[in-house]
PDB file of C-alpha atoms in Angstrom:
ATOM      1  CA  VAL A   1     -25.532  -7.082  24.341  1.00  0.00           C
ATOM      2  CA  GLN A   2     -27.477  -4.214  22.821  1.00  0.00           C
ATOM      3  CA  LYS A   3     -26.965  -3.568  19.123  1.00  0.00           C
ATOM      4  CA  SER A   4     -26.209   0.098  19.856  1.00  0.00           C
ATOM      5  CA  LYS A   5     -23.261  -0.930  22.034  1.00  0.00           C
ATOM      6  CA  LEU A   6     -21.511  -2.897  19.291  1.00  0.00           C
ATOM      7  CA  ARG A   7     -18.658  -0.829  17.865  1.00  0.00           C
ATOM      8  CA  GLN A   8     -19.105  -1.013  14.112  1.00  0.00           C
ATOM      9  CA  LYS A   9     -16.251  -0.206  11.740  1.00  0.00           C
ATOM     10  CA  ASN A  10     -16.251   0.114   7.955  1.00  0.00           C
ATOM     11  CA  ILE A  11     -15.926  -3.650   7.576  1.00  0.00           C
ATOM     12  CA  ILE A  12     -17.933  -5.813   5.186  1.00  0.00           C
ATOM     13  CA  ALA A  13     -17.801  -9.421   6.378  1.00  0.00           C
ATOM     14  CA  LEU A  14     -18.547 -12.434   4.209  1.00  0.00           C
ATOM     15  CA  GLU A  15     -19.965 -15.312   6.198  1.00  0.00           C
ATOM     16  CA  GLY A  16     -21.488 -18.674   5.447  1.00  0.00           C
ATOM     17  CA  PRO A  17     -20.752 -22.399   5.748  1.00  0.00           C
ATOM     18  CA  ASP A  18     -17.509 -23.866   4.443  1.00  0.00           C
ATOM     19  CA  GLY A  19     -17.570 -24.263   0.678  1.00  0.00           C
ATOM     20  CA  VAL A  20     -20.037 -21.480  -0.182  1.00  0.00           C
ATOM     21  CA  GLY A  21     -17.355 -19.594  -2.120  1.00  0.00           C
ATOM     22  CA  LYS A  22     -16.285 -16.808   0.254  1.00  0.00           C
ATOM     23  CA  THR A  23     -12.592 -16.877  -0.628  1.00  0.00           C
ATOM     24  CA  THR A  24     -13.220 -17.054  -4.375  1.00  0.00           C
ATOM     25  CA  VAL A  25     -15.577 -14.074  -4.253  1.00  0.00           C
ATOM     26  CA  LEU A  26     -13.163 -12.087  -2.092  1.00  0.00           C
ATOM     27  CA  ASN A  27     -10.345 -12.705  -4.556  1.00  0.00           C
ATOM     28  CA  LEU A  28     -12.524 -11.119  -7.268  1.00  0.00           C
ATOM     29  CA  LEU A  29     -13.208  -8.131  -5.009  1.00  0.00           C
ATOM     30  CA  LYS A  30      -9.478  -7.835  -4.333  1.00  0.00           C
ATOM     31  CA  ASP A  31      -8.913  -7.577  -8.079  1.00  0.00           C
ATOM     32  CA  LYS A  32     -11.289  -4.604  -8.033  1.00  0.00           C
ATOM     33  CA  GLY A  33      -9.062  -2.801  -5.534  1.00  0.00           C
ATOM     34  CA  TYR A  34     -10.678  -3.669  -2.218  1.00  0.00           C
ATOM     35  CA  LYS A  35      -8.547  -4.550   0.796  1.00  0.00           C
ATOM     36  CA  ILE A  36      -9.188  -8.106   1.992  1.00  0.00           C
ATOM     37  CA  VAL A  37      -8.370  -9.445   5.456  1.00  0.00           C
ATOM     38  CA  ARG A  38      -9.003 -12.773   7.109  1.00  0.00           C
ATOM     39  CA  GLY A  39     -11.186 -13.095  10.187  1.00  0.00           C
ATOM     40  CA  ILE A  40      -8.097 -13.816  12.275  1.00  0.00           C
ATOM     41  CA  PRO A  41      -4.417 -12.858  11.748  1.00  0.00           C
ATOM     42  CA  ALA A  42      -2.252 -15.038   9.496  1.00  0.00           C
ATOM     43  CA  LEU A  43      -0.008 -16.164  12.374  1.00  0.00           C
ATOM     44  CA  TRP A  44      -3.024 -17.751  14.038  1.00  0.00           C
ATOM     45  CA  GLU A  45      -3.883 -19.729  10.925  1.00  0.00           C
ATOM     46  CA  SER A  46      -1.117 -22.316  10.870  1.00  0.00           C
ATOM     47  CA  PRO A  47      -2.817 -25.641  10.027  1.00  0.00           C
ATOM     48  CA  GLU A  48      -1.755 -27.335  13.263  1.00  0.00           C
ATOM     49  CA  LEU A  49      -2.951 -24.523  15.528  1.00  0.00           C
ATOM     50  CA  LYS A  50      -6.198 -24.121  13.631  1.00  0.00           C
ATOM     51  CA  LYS A  51      -6.776 -27.874  13.677  1.00  0.00           C
ATOM     52  CA  ARG A  52      -6.215 -27.981  17.421  1.00  0.00           C
ATOM     53  CA  MET A  53      -8.534 -25.070  18.182  1.00  0.00           C
ATOM     54  CA  ILE A  54     -11.329 -26.093  15.817  1.00  0.00           C
ATOM     55  CA  GLY A  55     -11.165 -29.734  16.869  1.00  0.00           C
ATOM     56  CA  THR A  56     -10.921 -29.239  20.629  1.00  0.00           C
ATOM     57  CA  ASP A  57     -13.642 -30.824  22.766  1.00  0.00           C
ATOM     58  CA  CYS A  58     -13.752 -27.646  24.859  1.00  0.00           C
ATOM     59  CA  TRP A  59     -16.027 -25.267  22.956  1.00  0.00           C
ATOM     60  CA  LEU A  60     -14.971 -22.336  25.156  1.00  0.00           C
ATOM     61  CA  ALA A  61     -11.298 -22.683  24.174  1.00  0.00           C
ATOM     62  CA  SER A  62     -12.306 -22.732  20.540  1.00  0.00           C
ATOM     63  CA  ALA A  63     -14.592 -19.709  20.979  1.00  0.00           C
ATOM     64  CA  PHE A  64     -11.854 -17.658  22.588  1.00  0.00           C
ATOM     65  CA  TYR A  65      -9.428 -18.639  19.826  1.00  0.00           C
ATOM     66  CA  PHE A  66     -11.680 -17.024  17.210  1.00  0.00           C
ATOM     67  CA  LEU A  67     -12.669 -14.111  19.445  1.00  0.00           C
ATOM     68  CA  SER A  68      -9.066 -13.315  20.314  1.00  0.00           C
ATOM     69  CA  GLY A  69      -8.214 -13.391  16.638  1.00  0.00           C
ATOM     70  CA  SER A  70     -11.014 -10.937  15.876  1.00  0.00           C
ATOM     71  CA  ILE A  71      -9.782  -8.622  18.610  1.00  0.00           C
ATOM     72  CA  GLU A  72      -6.208  -8.827  17.285  1.00  0.00           C
ATOM     73  CA  ASN A  73      -7.492  -7.802  13.853  1.00  0.00           C
ATOM     74  CA  LYS A  74      -8.539  -4.404  15.202  1.00  0.00           C
ATOM     75  CA  LYS A  75      -5.248  -2.930  14.002  1.00  0.00           C
ATOM     76  CA  PHE A  76      -6.478  -3.249  10.416  1.00  0.00           C
ATOM     77  CA  PHE A  77      -9.486  -1.034  11.021  1.00  0.00           C
ATOM     78  CA  THR A  78      -8.673   2.610  11.690  1.00  0.00           C
ATOM     79  CA  PRO A  79     -11.194   5.439  12.221  1.00  0.00           C
ATOM     80  CA  LYS A  80      -9.918   7.101   9.021  1.00  0.00           C
ATOM     81  CA  MET A  81     -10.956   4.230   6.767  1.00  0.00           C
ATOM     82  CA  GLN A  82     -13.094   5.526   3.918  1.00  0.00           C
ATOM     83  CA  LYS A  83     -13.281   2.557   1.574  1.00  0.00           C
ATOM     84  CA  PRO A  84     -14.785  -0.601   3.088  1.00  0.00           C
ATOM     85  CA  VAL A  85     -12.459  -3.443   4.032  1.00  0.00           C
ATOM     86  CA  PHE A  86     -13.758  -6.909   3.167  1.00  0.00           C
ATOM     87  CA  GLN A  87     -13.261  -9.624   5.750  1.00  0.00           C
ATOM     88  CA  ASP A  88     -13.208 -13.367   5.113  1.00  0.00           C
ATOM     89  CA  ARG A  89     -15.387 -14.428   8.046  1.00  0.00           C
ATOM     90  CA  GLY A  90     -15.705 -12.181  11.061  1.00  0.00           C
ATOM     91  CA  ILE A  91     -16.492 -12.226  14.743  1.00  0.00           C
ATOM     92  CA  TRP A  92     -19.914 -13.823  14.228  1.00  0.00           C
ATOM     93  CA  SER A  93     -18.233 -16.986  12.927  1.00  0.00           C
ATOM     94  CA  SER A  94     -16.986 -17.550  16.476  1.00  0.00           C
ATOM     95  CA  PHE A  95     -20.564 -18.129  17.523  1.00  0.00           C
ATOM     96  CA  ALA A  96     -22.047 -19.673  14.376  1.00  0.00           C
ATOM     97  CA  VAL A  97     -19.522 -22.507  14.378  1.00  0.00           C
ATOM     98  CA  HIS A  98     -20.559 -23.534  17.884  1.00  0.00           C
ATOM     99  CA  TYR A  99     -24.258 -23.001  17.398  1.00  0.00           C
ATOM    100  CA  LYS A 100     -24.294 -25.292  14.377  1.00  0.00           C
ATOM    101  CA  LYS A 101     -22.457 -27.964  16.363  1.00  0.00           C
ATOM    102  CA  ASN A 102     -24.598 -27.659  19.490  1.00  0.00           C
ATOM    103  CA  PRO A 103     -27.530 -25.176  19.481  1.00  0.00           C
ATOM    104  CA  SER A 104     -28.002 -25.586  23.239  1.00  0.00           C
ATOM    105  CA  LEU A 105     -24.786 -23.587  23.711  1.00  0.00           C
ATOM    106  CA  LEU A 106     -26.426 -20.372  22.486  1.00  0.00           C
ATOM    107  CA  PRO A 107     -27.119 -18.909  25.981  1.00  0.00           C
ATOM    108  CA  GLU A 108     -23.506 -19.532  27.020  1.00  0.00           C
ATOM    109  CA  ILE A 109     -22.207 -18.102  23.742  1.00  0.00           C
ATOM    110  CA  CYS A 110     -24.223 -14.941  24.348  1.00  0.00           C
ATOM    111  CA  LYS A 111     -22.586 -14.624  27.773  1.00  0.00           C
ATOM    112  CA  VAL A 112     -19.162 -14.783  26.114  1.00  0.00           C
ATOM    113  CA  LEU A 113     -20.234 -12.065  23.681  1.00  0.00           C
ATOM    114  CA  SER A 114     -21.355  -9.907  26.596  1.00  0.00           C
ATOM    115  CA  ILE A 115     -17.878 -10.174  28.128  1.00  0.00           C
ATOM    116  CA  THR A 116     -15.869  -9.558  24.954  1.00  0.00           C
ATOM    117  CA  SER A 117     -17.967  -7.123  22.908  1.00  0.00           C
ATOM    118  CA  SER A 118     -16.247  -3.994  24.216  1.00  0.00           C
ATOM    119  CA  TYR A 119     -12.865  -5.295  23.023  1.00  0.00           C
ATOM    120  CA  ALA A 120     -13.819  -6.126  19.444  1.00  0.00           C
ATOM    121  CA  ASP A 121     -14.862  -4.282  16.297  1.00  0.00           C
ATOM    122  CA  PHE A 122     -17.990  -5.476  14.530  1.00  0.00           C
ATOM    123  CA  PRO A 123     -18.732  -5.328  10.799  1.00  0.00           C
ATOM    124  CA  LYS A 124     -20.875  -2.557   9.403  1.00  0.00           C
ATOM    125  CA  LYS A 125     -22.454  -5.082   7.035  1.00  0.00           C
ATOM    126  CA  VAL A 126     -22.486  -8.865   6.807  1.00  0.00           C
ATOM    127  CA  PHE A 127     -23.258 -10.783   3.635  1.00  0.00           C
ATOM    128  CA  VAL A 128     -24.056 -14.428   4.344  1.00  0.00           C
ATOM    129  CA  LEU A 129     -23.546 -16.667   1.324  1.00  0.00           C
ATOM    130  CA  ASP A 130     -26.049 -19.511   1.057  1.00  0.00           C
ATOM    131  CA  ALA A 131     -25.203 -21.901  -1.777  1.00  0.00           C
ATOM    132  CA  GLY A 132     -27.194 -24.894  -0.560  1.00  0.00           C
ATOM    133  CA  PHE A 133     -25.770 -27.989   1.110  1.00  0.00           C
ATOM    134  CA  GLN A 134     -25.294 -30.076  -2.040  1.00  0.00           C
ATOM    135  CA  ASN A 135     -23.371 -27.301  -3.776  1.00  0.00           C
ATOM    136  CA  VAL A 136     -20.969 -26.769  -0.878  1.00  0.00           C
ATOM    137  CA  GLN A 137     -20.224 -30.475  -0.676  1.00  0.00           C
ATOM    138  CA  LYS A 138     -19.162 -30.424  -4.317  1.00  0.00           C
ATOM    139  CA  ARG A 139     -17.040 -27.314  -3.785  1.00  0.00           C
ATOM    140  CA  ILE A 140     -15.265 -28.740  -0.734  1.00  0.00           C
ATOM    141  CA  THR A 141     -14.074 -31.704  -2.824  1.00  0.00           C
ATOM    142  CA  LEU A 142     -12.236 -29.229  -5.060  1.00  0.00           C
ATOM    143  CA  LYS A 143     -10.213 -27.740  -2.193  1.00  0.00           C
ATOM    144  CA  ASN A 144      -6.606 -28.695  -1.449  1.00  0.00           C
ATOM    145  CA  GLU A 145      -6.095 -31.490   1.083  1.00  0.00           C
ATOM    146  CA  THR A 146      -5.146 -29.177   3.985  1.00  0.00           C
ATOM    147  CA  ASP A 147      -8.266 -27.013   3.662  1.00  0.00           C
ATOM    148  CA  LYS A 148     -10.434 -30.050   3.025  1.00  0.00           C
ATOM    149  CA  ASN A 149      -9.185 -31.734   6.201  1.00  0.00           C
ATOM    150  CA  LEU A 150      -9.897 -28.590   8.253  1.00  0.00           C
ATOM    151  CA  ASP A 151     -13.429 -28.398   6.881  1.00  0.00           C
ATOM    152  CA  GLU A 152     -14.018 -32.001   7.873  1.00  0.00           C
ATOM    153  CA  LEU A 153     -13.269 -31.205  11.547  1.00  0.00           C
ATOM    154  CA  LEU A 154     -16.681 -29.522  11.688  1.00  0.00           C
ATOM    155  CA  PRO A 155     -19.954 -31.365  11.170  1.00  0.00           C
ATOM    156  CA  GLN A 156     -20.626 -31.640   7.417  1.00  0.00           C
ATOM    157  CA  THR A 157     -24.315 -32.474   7.447  1.00  0.00           C
ATOM    158  CA  LYS A 158     -27.332 -30.733   5.995  1.00  0.00           C
ATOM    159  CA  GLU A 159     -28.659 -30.159   9.512  1.00  0.00           C
ATOM    160  CA  ALA A 160     -25.445 -28.387  10.566  1.00  0.00           C
ATOM    161  CA  TYR A 161     -25.440 -26.363   7.350  1.00  0.00           C
ATOM    162  CA  ASP A 162     -29.041 -25.268   7.909  1.00  0.00           C
ATOM    163  CA  ARG A 163     -28.319 -24.348  11.536  1.00  0.00           C
ATOM    164  CA  GLU A 164     -25.494 -22.016  10.506  1.00  0.00           C
ATOM    165  CA  ILE A 165     -27.804 -20.181   8.100  1.00  0.00           C
ATOM    166  CA  GLN A 166     -30.471 -20.201  10.834  1.00  0.00           C
ATOM    167  CA  PHE A 167     -28.037 -18.558  13.240  1.00  0.00           C
ATOM    168  CA  PHE A 168     -27.449 -15.644  10.891  1.00  0.00           C
ATOM    169  CA  SER A 169     -31.184 -15.358  10.210  1.00  0.00           C
ATOM    170  CA  TRP A 170     -31.673 -15.026  13.967  1.00  0.00           C
ATOM    171  CA  LEU A 171     -29.096 -12.211  14.127  1.00  0.00           C
ATOM    172  CA  LYS A 172     -30.851 -10.515  11.225  1.00  0.00           C
ATOM    173  CA  ASP A 173     -34.194 -10.734  13.047  1.00  0.00           C
ATOM    174  CA  LEU A 174     -32.519  -9.006  16.008  1.00  0.00           C
ATOM    175  CA  GLY A 175     -31.833  -6.036  13.717  1.00  0.00           C
ATOM    176  CA  LEU A 176     -28.167  -6.602  12.930  1.00  0.00           C
ATOM    177  CA  PRO A 177     -26.945  -5.528   9.441  1.00  0.00           C
ATOM    178  CA  ILE A 178     -27.059  -8.978   7.879  1.00  0.00           C
ATOM    179  CA  GLU A 179     -28.192  -9.970   4.404  1.00  0.00           C
ATOM    180  CA  ILE A 180     -28.398 -13.555   3.143  1.00  0.00           C
ATOM    181  CA  ILE A 181     -27.745 -13.867  -0.573  1.00  0.00           C
ATOM    182  CA  ASP A 182     -28.006 -16.687  -3.076  1.00  0.00           C
ATOM    183  CA  ALA A 183     -24.513 -18.119  -3.596  1.00  0.00           C
ATOM    184  CA  SER A 184     -25.492 -20.950  -5.920  1.00  0.00           C
ATOM    185  CA  LYS A 185     -24.457 -18.684  -8.818  1.00  0.00           C
ATOM    186  CA  THR A 186     -20.953 -18.094 -10.177  1.00  0.00           C
ATOM    187  CA  ALA A 187     -18.428 -16.194  -8.047  1.00  0.00           C
ATOM    188  CA  LYS A 188     -18.493 -13.333 -10.558  1.00  0.00           C
ATOM    189  CA  GLU A 189     -22.284 -13.018 -10.237  1.00  0.00           C
ATOM    190  CA  ILE A 190     -22.083 -13.109  -6.431  1.00  0.00           C
ATOM    191  CA  ALA A 191     -19.393 -10.400  -6.342  1.00  0.00           C
ATOM    192  CA  LYS A 192     -21.499  -8.240  -8.661  1.00  0.00           C
ATOM    193  CA  THR A 193     -24.560  -8.688  -6.421  1.00  0.00           C
ATOM    194  CA  ILE A 194     -22.588  -7.658  -3.330  1.00  0.00           C
ATOM    195  CA  LEU A 195     -21.229  -4.518  -4.981  1.00  0.00           C
ATOM    196  CA  GLU A 196     -24.679  -3.579  -6.274  1.00  0.00           C
ATOM    197  CA  LYS A 197     -26.206  -3.963  -2.820  1.00  0.00           C
ATOM    198  CA  MET A 198     -23.427  -1.819  -1.327  1.00  0.00           C
ATOM    199  CA  GLU A 199     -24.103   0.829  -3.967  1.00  0.00           C
ATOM    200  CA  ASP A 200     -27.826   0.775  -3.149  1.00  0.00           C
ATOM    201  CA  LYS A 201     -27.071   1.403   0.528  1.00  0.00           C
ATOM    202  CA  THR A 202     -24.765   4.304  -0.361  1.00  0.00           C
ATOM    203  CA  HIS A 203     -27.580   6.052  -2.211  1.00  0.00           C
ATOM    204  CA  GLU A 204     -30.217   5.569   0.486  1.00  0.00           C
TER     205      GLU A 204
END
């Protein structure tokens, strides 16, 4: 799929492995008046449904679960939007989660993207939080039991963590609007960095 054919809306997506601090940072941005949406609609996020779709042995079923959710979220993003909407994970998570589990799936994942790209809206900017594997492991232990159990459905290894960051680096090398930022700092510092980088882009 050519970059020019991806329909970009005024969406700023926060991506990165589980435990990097996306939700905490987004809550701070919400306090500053920004609209925050999840990568998929709330009705799709019941623990049992999410557990089933993340944990399924059929990667294609899982991919379409996330992709369908991203397509459903289109109603949040109207052409008249002036202020950016922040999104907790976006459409690229659909692919990153499978790439980190099995990199050999990448060609098939790209085929799925080719089929679905015309139905979905893509973020204007993606900030990928990279806190380092050891840090995210500590942060996951602080989550509630439900969220912790969902995180554990995906491979929690340094290799899987590194592959997810690698996936976004690959997208960046293709020319997509992706920036990887240091998330080993406090949530307040990360939120400040994101807003400063958005301000820099506005003035370019």
